[in-house]
Amino acid sequence: MNNSFIQINNISKHFADVKAVDDVSFEIKEGEFFSLLGPSGCGKTTLLRLLAGFEYPTSGNLLIDGIDITALPPDKRPTNMVFQNYAIFPHLNVEKNIKFGLRKLGLSHDEIGNRVKDVLKLVKLEGYEERFSNQLSGGQRQRVALARALVRQPKVLLLDEPLGALDKKLRDEMQLELRTLQKNIGITFVFVTHDQQEAISMSDRVAVMNDGKIQQLSAPNELYKNPKNIFVSDFIGETNFLKAETKSSDGGFTNVSIEELGEFKIKNNLNIAANSSDVVCSVRPESMMISKVKSDWDICLDAKIRQTSYLGEMTRFYVEVKGIDKTITVSSQHFDNQSFENNECFISISLEDISLLNKK
Amino acid sequence: MIGFWRKIYAKNDNVKAYTLLSPALILIILAMVVPMALMLSFSMFTQVNMMEIDYTFTFQRYIDFFQKNLLVTLLIKSIKISFLVTLITLITAYPVCYYIAFYVKKNKMLWLVLLTLPFWTSYLLRVFSWKIILGTKGVINSSLINAGILSEPLTFLMYSETAVVITLTHAWAAFALLPLYVSLEKIDFSFIEAGRDLGLSRFEVFWKITFPLSLPGVIGAILIIFIPTVGDYVTPALLGGTDGRMLSNMIQAYFGKINNIPLGAASATIMLTTVILITIIVSNVTKRLTQRLT
């Protein structure tokens, strides 16, 4: 397997004075399901369009399978795209839409027929050959778009938020299906989404983007467990932030004073400087507990509950801790849903699960 | 009484629809259906002398039309001129609309308004202004002579078929711009990107995707220009001379100077039928051609 199948070298793309993509470099492995994740306007779609050839970079270069494609037009690139709105040609039926991309490949009539048949089977759309775009449901259109791109057997398939237009249930189904499909055909997928759950559940690796830059590139579980900065920690899943200040450093650990709670020894994976007030501690909801009785966890605090709102798998508490109002989110399974006497409760945190992050 | 009508009005959707349609319907019946019926019936009468018309039904006027070489020639010429006008307008207006629809990002409306600006003046005024441009002592000829390129003025510019084609093309361009623009504007740019992504060159993408998708606008433009220009008589009368005369000028003469209303009515009916037939054929052929393209 080629570890640098797609090479993105110092790519920048500026629109007037907006830096949509700002000096980004990374590599994508062959056969990988790779996601670009970020809020709208973070540059993820621009980066995808740069790969497709719809935009050309202001600086930097792009290589796919060792070939420099930076200056190639879209029709000369070994990529195909599934568009956000699917872009199914409305004047052609499903079969002709799929055949559309084959006409320039110099295939025999039989081979074209076979490829169309195979790809229709792959996306489970046999029997829909004669339908037009307006006679298809959202999910079916998505399959046609997928088939039309895959039938050309590209080296890289680019997907621009392809599940965004589907309803929740269908989206979950398609996530699983896309993942299975990708494993079966082994083509490299570059998937753009703003939905962190989608990116995390489908991808081998995820690049989280913001302000035109890669914030973190790693496997999904790493993103959640070891976020590199406050943006990633906040963007991926729920989290609780606690104001903090680093004191002295001691190997992989740092003494940190967390607002009003006291000083603790916390592991410092990110080489955060000592004596800095520009830091924050992040605690995931499942690493916090709210209980009626005192626990033996590393940190256990008295608190008063002002209000609760139940969010399903999580519950949000508006509490007062040592005179300060705080909002904390806790896994619903981590507190007994009994009524608290006089709203008195204990908040417990395990030190192991606190990540220390730079504010910027 | 008012209550009674209100009940009927509220209960019955048809009544509601026809009430709302009635002003337009009455106008169309009075201004279109009645004159058409009159024209059809007059085409079946006979002009006996200057004042008298014989009201017995006959198809003789239609036979007369096809026996007069002049009328048939003028009909063919009218169609030819309109056809040229339509073609030139399409070829010139399409790229402009394409540009505005896909490449102009801001102030699209301003572009459209500027393009249609000449059409805010009267039709006659525009025809006369072409006289100033195309005439023997007009802008084109005098500048070419002053520049020493020509010694004699170009005579084919004025009082000719060329003059009629140029003037009509200019006069009707705005009507082609709007349907073309609307149909191009509606095309999602991702269709064009998808075409490129699927391996086609810019040129191929245009013929296989953009053009077929803009077809409703193209057909609309063809009809909107072809139909009125076949029957135009102001431009040929003012700029056509003898060479640029069209059937409509002859029809006008039959109703006026020559005073043969039945033959004029028959000519008008024949022209109407021809135009209807041609538009049906043209839109079908265009659709077929595009299907073959894709």
XYZ file of C-alpha atoms in Angstrom:
654
model
C 0.000 0.000 0.000
C 1.251 3.423 -0.959
C 1.355 5.695 2.066
C 1.691 8.871 0.069
C -0.816 8.107 -2.682
C -2.162 11.642 -2.613
C 0.351 14.315 -1.707
C -0.815 17.766 -0.817
C 2.234 20.018 -0.639
C 1.970 23.534 0.784
C -1.348 24.159 -0.905
C -2.877 27.617 -0.562
C -5.947 28.976 -2.248
C -6.835 32.622 -1.897
C -10.067 34.200 -3.101
C -9.441 37.942 -3.237
C -8.230 38.532 0.335
C -9.756 35.402 1.837
C -7.377 32.546 2.525
C -9.746 29.624 1.926
C -6.918 27.118 2.200
C -3.793 28.313 3.951
C -0.529 26.468 3.353
C -1.813 22.945 3.931
C 0.349 19.834 3.585
C -0.529 16.207 4.206
C -0.681 12.819 2.584
C -3.469 10.352 2.008
C -2.833 6.614 1.843
C -3.923 4.375 -0.989
C -7.271 2.713 -0.304
C -7.968 4.935 2.658
C -11.322 6.374 3.668
C -10.190 9.901 4.425
C -12.455 12.663 5.719
C -12.086 16.413 5.694
C -14.126 17.679 8.593
C -14.888 21.213 9.677
C -17.494 23.935 10.035
C -18.769 25.716 6.926
C -16.207 28.079 5.479
C -13.269 26.162 6.901
C -11.838 25.378 3.467
C -12.694 21.687 3.259
C -14.792 21.982 0.104
C -12.206 24.244 -1.536
C -9.555 21.634 -0.824
C -11.744 18.956 -2.413
C -12.381 21.150 -5.447
C -8.646 21.704 -5.751
C -8.223 17.929 -5.900
C -10.989 17.652 -8.498
C -9.522 20.430 -10.632
C -12.423 22.886 -10.392
C -10.088 25.330 -8.681
C -6.388 25.803 -9.131
C -4.170 26.512 -6.110
C -2.617 29.912 -5.528
C 0.539 28.074 -4.521
C 1.721 24.573 -3.757
C 1.329 21.362 -5.685
C -0.756 18.192 -5.741
C 0.338 14.682 -6.639
C -1.789 11.597 -7.123
C 0.022 8.279 -7.433
C 3.283 10.079 -8.085
C 1.935 12.240 -10.903
C 1.811 16.010 -10.536
C -1.804 16.986 -11.252
C -1.590 20.601 -10.074
C -2.129 22.084 -13.525
C -4.311 19.355 -15.053
C -7.921 20.186 -15.954
C -10.669 18.078 -14.308
C -11.129 15.831 -17.343
C -7.480 14.764 -17.265
C -7.372 13.817 -13.588
C -7.717 10.310 -12.167
C -10.448 11.547 -9.835
C -14.222 11.570 -9.936
C -16.605 13.461 -7.773
C -19.959 12.853 -6.105
C -21.508 16.296 -5.913
C -23.372 17.670 -2.944
C -26.559 18.072 -4.997
C -25.597 14.944 -7.015
C -25.698 16.894 -10.334
C -27.588 14.113 -12.125
C -28.100 15.381 -15.684
C -31.837 16.002 -15.859
C -32.054 15.463 -19.632
C -30.566 11.964 -19.475
C -31.903 8.810 -17.873
C -30.007 6.812 -15.276
C -28.299 4.572 -17.808
C -27.168 7.467 -19.988
C -26.006 9.404 -16.931
C -23.797 6.497 -15.970
C -22.572 5.919 -19.527
C -21.773 9.610 -19.849
C -18.339 9.310 -18.299
C -17.397 6.242 -20.329
C -17.504 7.748 -23.774
C -13.997 9.139 -23.585
C -12.376 5.991 -22.216
C -12.270 4.175 -25.548
C -14.068 1.083 -24.313
C -15.797 -1.455 -26.536
C -19.556 -1.526 -26.698
C -19.667 -4.773 -24.711
C -17.353 -3.495 -22.033
C -19.453 -0.358 -21.589
C -22.548 -2.530 -21.190
C -20.810 -4.753 -18.663
C -19.456 -1.891 -16.613
C -22.853 -0.210 -16.436
C -24.468 -3.486 -15.386
C -21.848 -4.145 -12.732
C -21.971 -0.684 -11.241
C -25.780 -0.686 -11.141
C -25.591 -3.948 -9.238
C -22.967 -2.482 -6.916
C -25.217 0.440 -5.949
C -28.369 -1.707 -6.024
C -30.137 0.205 -8.767
C -30.861 -2.585 -11.228
C -34.114 -1.933 -13.043
C -33.839 1.845 -12.763
C -31.989 2.348 -16.078
C -34.821 4.211 -17.778
C -35.687 6.557 -14.908
C -34.951 10.251 -14.986
C -33.577 12.277 -12.108
C -36.997 13.692 -11.185
C -38.382 10.155 -10.865
C -35.849 9.169 -8.212
C -35.780 9.624 -4.447
C -32.904 11.407 -2.719
C -31.228 8.145 -1.777
C -31.548 6.782 -5.316
C -30.089 9.952 -6.802
C -27.181 9.600 -4.459
C -26.625 6.062 -5.720
C -26.749 7.220 -9.336
C -24.158 9.898 -8.587
C -22.006 7.282 -6.916
C -22.405 4.850 -9.812
C -21.651 7.536 -12.386
C -18.391 8.382 -10.626
C -17.361 4.792 -9.844
C -18.035 3.407 -13.309
C -14.972 5.284 -14.563
C -12.882 3.361 -12.019
C -11.088 6.448 -10.732
C -8.025 6.217 -8.532
C -9.642 8.592 -6.075
C -13.321 9.204 -5.386
C -14.147 12.653 -4.055
C -17.377 13.052 -2.092
C -18.719 16.502 -1.261
C -21.146 16.134 1.665
C -23.061 13.461 -0.228
C -25.284 12.545 2.697
C -26.255 16.082 3.664
C -29.557 16.062 1.801
C -30.815 12.757 3.209
C -32.963 12.264 6.275
C -31.389 10.910 9.444
C -32.348 7.266 9.048
C -31.364 7.012 5.407
C -28.131 8.816 6.213
C -27.177 6.205 8.802
C -27.926 3.437 6.315
C -25.912 5.090 3.584
C -22.974 5.670 5.936
C -22.722 1.969 6.545
C -23.229 1.181 2.890
C -20.607 3.674 1.695
C -18.119 2.275 4.163
C -18.760 -1.297 3.043
C -18.614 -0.289 -0.594
C -15.296 1.451 -0.096
C -13.826 -1.591 1.664
C -14.999 -3.858 -1.152
C -13.721 -1.865 -4.112
C -10.642 -0.530 -2.350
C -10.675 2.890 -4.039
C -9.320 5.833 -2.044
C -12.214 7.980 -0.800
C -11.846 11.626 0.145
C -14.987 12.592 1.975
C -15.983 16.123 2.933
C -18.437 16.678 5.752
C -19.354 19.090 8.507
C -20.934 16.286 10.525
C -18.394 15.043 13.081
C -20.364 11.908 13.854
C -20.376 11.007 10.162
C -16.640 11.581 9.779
C -15.797 9.675 12.941
C -17.959 6.667 12.184
C -16.836 6.172 8.579
C -13.237 7.218 8.228
C -9.865 5.594 8.636
C -8.410 9.021 9.265
C -9.902 12.479 9.661
C -8.413 15.897 9.024
C -10.194 18.507 11.110
C -10.027 21.887 9.396
C -10.673 25.414 10.538
C -9.708 28.804 9.072
C -8.123 27.125 6.057
C -5.725 25.089 8.176
C -5.563 21.495 9.353
C -6.152 21.526 13.089
C -5.525 17.843 13.624
C -5.065 14.823 11.415
C -5.502 11.479 13.069
C -7.624 8.397 13.528
C -11.163 9.109 14.783
C -10.644 7.764 18.317
C -7.484 9.868 18.710
C -9.457 12.977 17.795
C -11.836 12.285 20.598
C -9.430 11.065 23.229
C -6.432 13.244 22.515
C -7.531 16.440 20.838
C -4.574 18.640 19.956
C -6.232 21.947 20.562
C -9.305 23.589 21.936
C -10.987 23.783 18.529
C -10.792 20.037 17.916
C -11.842 19.253 21.456
C -14.863 21.501 21.102
C -15.786 20.424 17.569
C -15.574 16.657 18.146
C -18.234 15.491 20.547
C -19.333 17.221 23.737
C -16.852 18.478 26.251
C -16.516 20.549 29.410
C -13.896 23.246 29.585
C -12.319 24.338 32.833
C -10.175 27.447 33.175
C -6.669 26.567 34.227
C -3.107 27.757 34.722
C 0.048 25.700 34.411
C 2.593 25.838 37.173
C 5.757 23.803 37.215
C 6.453 21.042 34.721
C 7.727 17.623 35.696
C 8.476 15.206 32.842
C 5.247 14.209 31.147
C 3.209 15.795 33.913
C 2.423 19.372 34.771
C 1.072 20.894 37.921
C -2.053 22.697 36.935
C -4.230 24.923 39.009
C -7.820 24.554 37.876
C -10.077 27.457 38.641
C -11.023 27.385 42.315
C -10.518 23.632 42.533
C -6.910 23.517 43.542
C -3.720 22.204 42.050
C -3.444 18.857 40.304
C -0.865 16.811 38.476
C -2.078 16.311 34.931
C -0.381 14.513 32.043
C 0.951 16.904 29.454
C 1.088 15.261 26.030
C 1.281 18.438 24.030
C 4.371 19.990 25.604
C 2.462 22.884 27.004
C 4.701 25.486 28.576
C 4.877 25.946 32.311
C 3.571 29.096 33.998
C 1.039 29.830 31.303
C -2.474 31.072 31.843
C -3.380 30.493 28.199
C -4.453 26.931 28.842
C -7.685 25.103 29.402
C -8.655 21.685 30.685
C -11.132 19.583 28.755
C -13.183 16.804 30.319
C -15.495 14.578 28.287
C -19.040 14.007 29.617
C -18.393 10.330 30.295
C -15.414 11.242 32.487
C -17.590 13.216 34.858
C -20.105 12.036 37.370
C -22.823 13.696 39.334
C -23.990 11.895 42.426
C -25.904 12.301 45.676
C -23.116 10.884 47.782
C -19.452 11.712 47.911
C -17.322 9.571 45.584
C -13.707 8.450 45.902
C -12.713 9.947 42.516
C -9.633 12.180 42.257
C -11.690 15.315 42.320
C -14.989 15.520 44.126
C -16.766 18.816 44.577
C -19.865 20.068 46.335
C -22.283 21.726 43.977
C -25.788 23.089 43.786
C -27.961 22.243 40.803
C -29.834 25.209 39.390
C -31.385 23.519 36.412
C -31.059 20.343 34.344
C -31.898 19.601 30.757
C -32.049 16.068 29.533
C -30.504 15.602 26.038
C -30.860 11.831 25.642
C -27.516 10.156 26.017
C -26.272 13.244 27.833
C -27.680 15.562 30.462
C -26.754 19.179 30.884
C -26.523 20.639 34.380
C -26.475 24.286 35.257
C -24.681 24.225 38.589
C -23.087 26.458 41.113
C -19.647 25.328 42.254
C -17.907 27.335 44.942
C -19.983 30.352 44.076
C -19.343 30.167 40.324
C -22.066 29.354 37.789
C -21.045 26.601 35.404
C -22.645 24.519 32.711
C -21.499 20.927 32.590
C -22.538 18.042 30.380
C -22.481 14.535 31.778
C -23.275 11.138 30.317
C -26.797 10.323 31.354
C -25.687 6.933 32.656
C -23.280 8.631 35.048
C -25.831 9.952 37.454
C -28.754 8.385 39.194
C -31.856 10.137 38.119
C -33.056 10.482 41.691
C -34.114 13.829 43.015
C -31.302 15.616 44.778
C -32.022 16.849 48.251
C -32.032 20.642 48.268
C -30.354 20.280 44.879
C -27.135 19.341 46.654
C -24.845 17.099 44.652
C -21.254 16.023 44.127
C -19.376 16.423 40.874
C -16.570 13.927 40.386
C -13.781 14.003 37.831
C -11.054 11.482 37.222
C -7.647 13.131 36.703
C -6.631 10.646 34.016
C -9.382 11.897 31.767
C -8.477 15.559 31.852
C -6.702 16.835 28.757
C -4.619 19.933 29.015
C -4.909 22.193 25.944
C -3.526 25.467 24.728
C -6.206 28.109 24.346
C -5.001 28.998 20.872
C -78.305 39.761 -3.956
C -74.636 40.320 -3.156
C -74.851 37.510 -0.626
C -76.150 35.176 -3.321
C -73.251 35.882 -5.635
C -70.757 35.629 -2.811
C -72.035 32.142 -2.009
C -71.677 30.993 -5.600
C -68.282 32.603 -5.854
C -67.023 30.949 -2.688
C -68.361 27.502 -3.498
C -67.318 27.042 -7.070
C -63.700 27.139 -8.112
C -64.610 27.379 -11.801
C -66.614 30.511 -11.210
C -63.696 31.943 -9.300
C -61.262 31.101 -12.083
C -63.403 32.540 -14.855
C -64.139 35.672 -12.881
C -60.454 36.307 -12.500
C -59.800 35.446 -16.139
C -62.685 37.444 -17.534
C -60.894 40.757 -18.238
C -58.211 38.957 -20.228
C -60.720 36.654 -21.882
C -62.927 39.508 -23.027
C -59.937 41.373 -24.392
C -58.663 38.327 -26.265
C -62.069 37.582 -27.739
C -62.580 41.150 -28.885
C -59.049 41.845 -30.065
C -57.996 38.426 -31.363
C -60.769 35.947 -32.003
C -63.190 38.335 -33.666
C -60.657 39.916 -36.061
C -59.273 36.486 -36.934
C -62.728 35.184 -37.718
C -63.390 38.296 -39.828
C -60.136 37.805 -41.688
C -60.895 34.148 -42.341
C -64.353 34.939 -43.689
C -63.126 37.841 -45.820
C -60.529 35.564 -47.396
C -63.427 33.618 -48.870
C -65.188 36.567 -50.531
C -64.533 38.285 -53.853
C -63.679 41.915 -54.546
C -65.908 42.931 -57.476
C -64.791 46.527 -57.848
C -63.435 49.306 -55.688
C -66.516 49.548 -53.497
C -68.259 46.218 -53.856
C -67.550 42.827 -52.320
C -69.286 39.635 -53.365
C -70.074 37.656 -50.240
C -70.472 34.186 -51.773
C -68.063 31.662 -50.306
C -65.194 30.621 -52.528
C -61.607 29.341 -52.179
C -60.622 31.171 -55.362
C -58.482 33.743 -53.416
C -56.194 30.968 -52.150
C -55.795 29.679 -55.687
C -55.111 33.278 -56.821
C -52.371 33.567 -54.225
C -50.463 30.562 -55.490
C -50.950 31.600 -59.105
C -49.309 34.964 -58.469
C -45.569 34.388 -58.623
C -44.903 37.654 -56.837
C -46.853 36.642 -53.743
C -45.212 33.225 -53.464
C -41.770 34.810 -53.947
C -42.502 37.394 -51.264
C -43.716 34.692 -48.870
C -40.490 32.769 -49.380
C -38.465 35.955 -48.987
C -40.270 36.847 -45.756
C -39.481 33.444 -44.342
C -35.883 33.664 -45.498
C -35.375 37.095 -43.912
C -36.962 36.007 -40.626
C -34.934 32.846 -40.632
C -31.711 34.839 -41.069
C -32.742 37.309 -38.387
C -33.533 34.485 -35.953
C -30.257 32.697 -36.650
C -28.084 35.809 -36.317
C -29.860 36.875 -33.136
C -29.374 33.456 -31.570
C -25.708 33.294 -32.492
C -25.029 36.750 -31.094
C -27.317 36.654 -28.050
C -26.418 33.191 -26.791
C -22.787 33.913 -25.855
C -23.810 37.152 -24.148
C -26.422 35.348 -22.045
C -23.986 32.544 -21.314
C -21.490 35.080 -20.057
C -23.988 36.875 -17.836
C -25.455 33.661 -16.481
C -22.191 31.960 -15.570
C -19.451 34.548 -15.295
C -21.075 37.731 -14.029
C -21.241 37.410 -10.260
C -22.585 40.761 -9.182
C -25.180 43.087 -10.740
C -26.577 40.629 -13.270
C -29.704 42.737 -13.423
C -27.668 45.808 -14.369
C -26.146 43.933 -17.311
C -29.564 42.882 -18.532
C -30.933 46.378 -18.180
C -27.970 47.848 -20.088
C -28.371 45.280 -22.850
C -32.037 46.063 -23.228
C -31.485 49.814 -22.935
C -31.949 50.521 -26.680
C -35.390 48.969 -26.450
C -36.628 51.710 -24.220
C -36.927 53.949 -27.266
C -39.617 53.490 -29.860
C -39.327 50.903 -32.577
C -39.686 53.536 -35.311
C -36.935 55.641 -33.820
C -34.588 52.692 -33.872
C -35.445 51.929 -37.495
C -34.721 55.535 -38.447
C -31.448 55.513 -36.576
C -30.326 52.579 -38.697
C -31.082 54.731 -41.714
C -28.504 57.193 -40.396
C -25.971 54.449 -39.884
C -26.479 52.490 -43.111
C -27.366 55.258 -45.624
C -25.236 56.314 -48.591
C -24.112 59.309 -46.574
C -24.467 57.388 -43.345
C -21.942 56.720 -40.615
C -20.480 53.567 -42.148
C -20.135 54.789 -45.698
C -18.808 58.256 -44.909
C -16.203 56.969 -42.479
C -15.045 54.305 -44.933
C -14.784 56.907 -47.689
C -13.046 59.433 -45.430
C -10.580 56.778 -44.387
C -9.816 56.227 -48.044
C -10.873 52.602 -48.000
C -13.735 53.169 -50.437
C -14.214 55.604 -53.271
C -17.898 54.868 -53.830
C -20.441 54.274 -51.010
C -21.604 50.697 -50.443
C -25.084 50.554 -51.893
C -26.116 47.139 -50.625
C -26.245 48.514 -47.075
C -29.332 50.596 -47.603
C -32.713 49.790 -49.184
C -31.870 46.122 -49.383
C -32.475 42.778 -47.745
C -29.250 43.308 -45.768
C -30.633 46.497 -44.242
C -33.834 44.706 -43.239
C -31.960 41.783 -41.694
C -29.613 44.067 -39.727
C -32.396 46.290 -38.442
C -34.727 43.468 -37.477
C -31.923 41.585 -35.743
C -31.171 44.607 -33.633
C -34.820 45.356 -33.018
C -35.655 41.910 -31.670
C -32.436 40.992 -29.873
C -33.788 41.942 -26.445
C -36.629 39.481 -26.819
C -34.126 36.699 -27.453
C -31.855 37.734 -24.582
C -34.449 37.248 -21.880
C -35.617 33.662 -22.549
C -32.038 32.581 -23.291
C -30.754 34.186 -20.114
C -33.494 32.662 -17.984
C -32.891 29.145 -19.303
C -29.116 29.418 -18.882
C -29.392 30.975 -15.444
C -31.437 27.992 -14.296
C -28.651 25.545 -15.176
C -26.816 24.515 -12.044
C -23.106 25.099 -12.587
C -22.404 21.731 -10.986
C -23.830 20.062 -14.135
C -21.049 21.685 -16.122
C -18.460 20.734 -13.523
C -19.812 17.180 -13.465
C -19.418 17.014 -17.239
C -15.797 18.085 -16.987
C -15.250 15.701 -14.092
C -16.563 12.851 -16.243
C -13.866 13.428 -18.826
C -15.371 15.809 -21.378
C -13.675 18.907 -22.748
C -15.249 22.332 -22.401
C -16.533 22.135 -25.968
C -18.105 18.710 -25.479
C -19.666 19.748 -22.189
C -21.300 22.671 -23.962
C -22.889 20.535 -26.666
C -23.832 17.597 -24.472
C -24.993 19.410 -21.351
C -25.308 23.173 -21.464
C -26.940 23.495 -24.861
C -29.510 20.703 -24.375
C -30.444 22.116 -20.978
C -30.872 25.610 -22.408
C -33.083 24.306 -25.210
C -36.366 25.630 -23.799
C -34.860 29.119 -23.947
C -33.517 28.573 -27.450
C -36.884 27.409 -28.748
C -38.569 30.261 -26.909
C -36.200 32.750 -28.520
C -36.736 31.236 -31.965
C -40.506 31.527 -31.671
C -40.431 34.988 -30.146
C -38.272 36.343 -32.967
C -39.424 34.320 -35.932
C -43.154 34.846 -35.520
C -43.247 38.651 -35.332
C -40.455 39.281 -37.837
C -42.153 37.291 -40.629
C -45.026 39.719 -40.411
C -43.031 42.903 -39.877
C -43.766 45.607 -42.442
C -42.368 48.804 -40.920
C -38.719 47.929 -41.388
C -39.016 46.608 -44.966
C -41.180 49.603 -45.861
C -38.643 52.109 -44.529
C -35.350 50.360 -45.229
C -36.093 47.532 -47.629
C -36.444 49.351 -50.930
C -37.660 47.047 -53.663
C -35.147 44.347 -52.831
C -36.119 44.059 -49.168
C -39.869 44.028 -49.587
C -41.757 41.358 -47.668
C -45.176 39.734 -47.980
C -46.577 41.918 -45.205
C -45.974 45.027 -47.336
C -48.063 43.456 -50.059
C -50.803 42.533 -47.594
C -50.838 46.102 -46.372
C -51.197 47.244 -49.998
C -54.120 44.891 -50.612
C -55.954 46.384 -47.676
C -54.951 49.899 -48.750
C -53.934 51.174 -52.162
C -54.811 48.102 -54.218
C -58.025 47.620 -52.283
C -58.446 43.879 -52.668
C -59.381 42.960 -49.126
C -60.263 39.289 -49.819
C -56.913 38.577 -51.468
C -55.145 40.457 -48.638
C -57.041 38.376 -46.082
C -56.191 35.163 -47.940
C -52.489 36.137 -48.060
C -52.543 36.892 -44.342
C -54.183 33.544 -43.602
C -51.632 31.704 -45.711
C -48.800 33.501 -43.949
C -50.271 32.699 -40.537
C -50.621 29.013 -41.435
C -47.088 28.878 -42.808
C -45.664 30.473 -39.664
C -47.529 28.041 -37.433
C -46.305 25.086 -39.494
C -42.735 26.335 -39.511
C -42.636 26.923 -35.775
C -43.938 23.424 -35.113
C -41.338 21.950 -37.460
C -38.497 24.077 -36.095
C -39.141 23.247 -32.468
C -39.460 19.543 -33.245
C -36.326 19.460 -35.355
C -34.379 21.322 -32.681
C -35.505 18.833 -30.055
C -34.600 15.872 -32.266
C -31.210 17.301 -33.081
C -30.444 17.759 -29.414
C -31.517 14.247 -28.571
C -29.111 13.000 -31.197
C -26.393 15.224 -29.743
C -26.631 13.687 -26.328
